């Protein structure tokens, strides 16, 4: 201690003051850097929204041209040619869906998503989403069990966005469950809200990753992401859409023990 | 019919599609271009992209109506079905709104219905 006082002839207070001043300078620098990074992040999100919007137009043209050929409007084709063109159309539509997912994410990140609520039956939307996934489930020999009891009252929400949440959760359940497994959707009426569960007997998620998986572009395992294609945005989008409805989303899972994702949609206050 | 869309890749595809079903197709790439062509040669079917380089595609329908040109069907083709776009289309009184890419079979089937 005596050494410190000798090197700072004006006393210990002056040393503290100078350390305080340098800390304050560091703090200001950090604040400026954070604000700069937030600005850049917003720019990147906007870029993502613009580029995904612009990607849709040429893709539209590719798909339309391919459909004109497929339908023989420019002359008859043989079976192999038609099959090949069907591949172009399917690839184009898959790409378009992924671009749409990125666009939804970018709009959500920029708080540009709005709700168009209506009153509808949850069972109808579940049926609509499971129909769309039937062929994928069948391909992997996954059994699907749906239970939406008749006492679940109609909900007031954005129908398309609820279908989107369900679609993303069911898509993940299908992707991450090995052939022969089970997938289920249950719904029940809780206190002032409906609780929907999408479960599977798949590979599961370790507890330390339960928060991480809702972050953008997250896939727990790089090898898994090669096995399970996708944008890595499905759960981020589901979280955003649930939050827009003032609901909650969470997961119960352990590695190797399957996963159960839950989300809630509150009933309108005047209906409670 | 008149196809109003700024992207030539898209108008190229739609032109082939409708010409192969025996329609006479005019293409316009901007609001001004569409109003000029539509006034000169009134279409029975008007396909409108909403975002054009010089303004809102729905302006084409409004300006043509003022000039006494009222197609049997005016169809908005839009990249996104956000509630705002849908509301603007229904306010402008279009016959239908279709989200791109519209499957060709459906587009042809609907076109037949609109012009029946």
Tab-separated table of C-alpha atoms in Angstrom, chain A residues 53 56-61 63-65 67-68 70-71 73-74 93 96 103 107 114-116 160-161, chain B residues 5 7 9-10 12-14 16-17 20-21 51 79-83 99-105 108:
chain	number	residue	atom	x	y	z
A	53	UNK	CA	-39.108	-10.581	-50.732
A	56	UNK	CA	-39.905	-14.692	-54.379
A	57	UNK	CA	-40.406	-13.003	-57.751
A	58	UNK	CA	-37.929	-14.960	-59.907
A	59	UNK	CA	-38.925	-18.151	-58.078
A	60	UNK	CA	-42.523	-17.480	-59.058
A	61	UNK	CA	-41.461	-17.243	-62.698
A	63	UNK	CA	-42.426	-22.383	-61.023
A	64	UNK	CA	-44.935	-20.975	-63.519
A	65	UNK	CA	-42.728	-21.888	-66.518
A	67	UNK	CA	-46.020	-25.821	-64.629
A	68	UNK	CA	-46.675	-24.710	-68.225
A	70	UNK	CA	-45.625	-30.063	-67.002
A	71	UNK	CA	-49.182	-29.550	-68.200
A	73	UNK	CA	-49.230	-26.634	-72.889
A	74	UNK	CA	-46.216	-26.342	-75.167
A	93	UNK	CA	-42.044	-24.642	-53.818
A	96	UNK	CA	-40.352	-20.593	-51.637
A	103	UNK	CA	-39.438	-13.270	-44.338
A	107	UNK	CA	-40.761	-9.180	-39.991
A	114	UNK	CA	-49.726	-7.910	-36.898
A	115	UNK	CA	-52.604	-10.149	-35.858
A	116	UNK	CA	-55.848	-10.614	-37.798
A	160	UNK	CA	-53.213	-18.518	-39.967
A	161	UNK	CA	-50.597	-17.795	-37.310
B	5	UNK	CA	-46.299	-6.562	-63.496
B	7	UNK	CA	-40.834	-8.204	-63.478
B	9	UNK	CA	-39.559	-13.019	-65.803
B	10	UNK	CA	-43.080	-13.165	-64.399
B	12	UNK	CA	-42.880	-13.791	-69.699
B	13	UNK	CA	-44.320	-16.844	-67.933
B	14	UNK	CA	-47.862	-15.459	-67.670
B	16	UNK	CA	-47.036	-17.928	-72.502
B	17	UNK	CA	-49.632	-19.375	-70.127
B	20	UNK	CA	-51.467	-20.896	-75.078
B	21	UNK	CA	-55.098	-20.859	-73.908
B	51	UNK	CA	-46.087	-2.841	-56.254
B	79	UNK	CA	-46.452	-11.303	-52.978
B	80	UNK	CA	-47.891	-11.331	-49.476
B	81	UNK	CA	-51.361	-11.688	-48.030
B	82	UNK	CA	-50.829	-9.294	-45.135
B	83	UNK	CA	-54.119	-7.824	-43.844
B	99	UNK	CA	-50.997	-14.712	-53.634
B	100	UNK	CA	-48.025	-15.388	-55.892
B	101	UNK	CA	-47.091	-17.908	-57.085
B	102	UNK	CA	-50.616	-18.829	-58.086
B	103	UNK	CA	-50.692	-22.436	-59.355
B	104	UNK	CA	-51.213	-22.176	-63.120
B	105	UNK	CA	-54.092	-24.670	-63.175
B	108	UNK	CA	-56.620	-20.693	-65.662
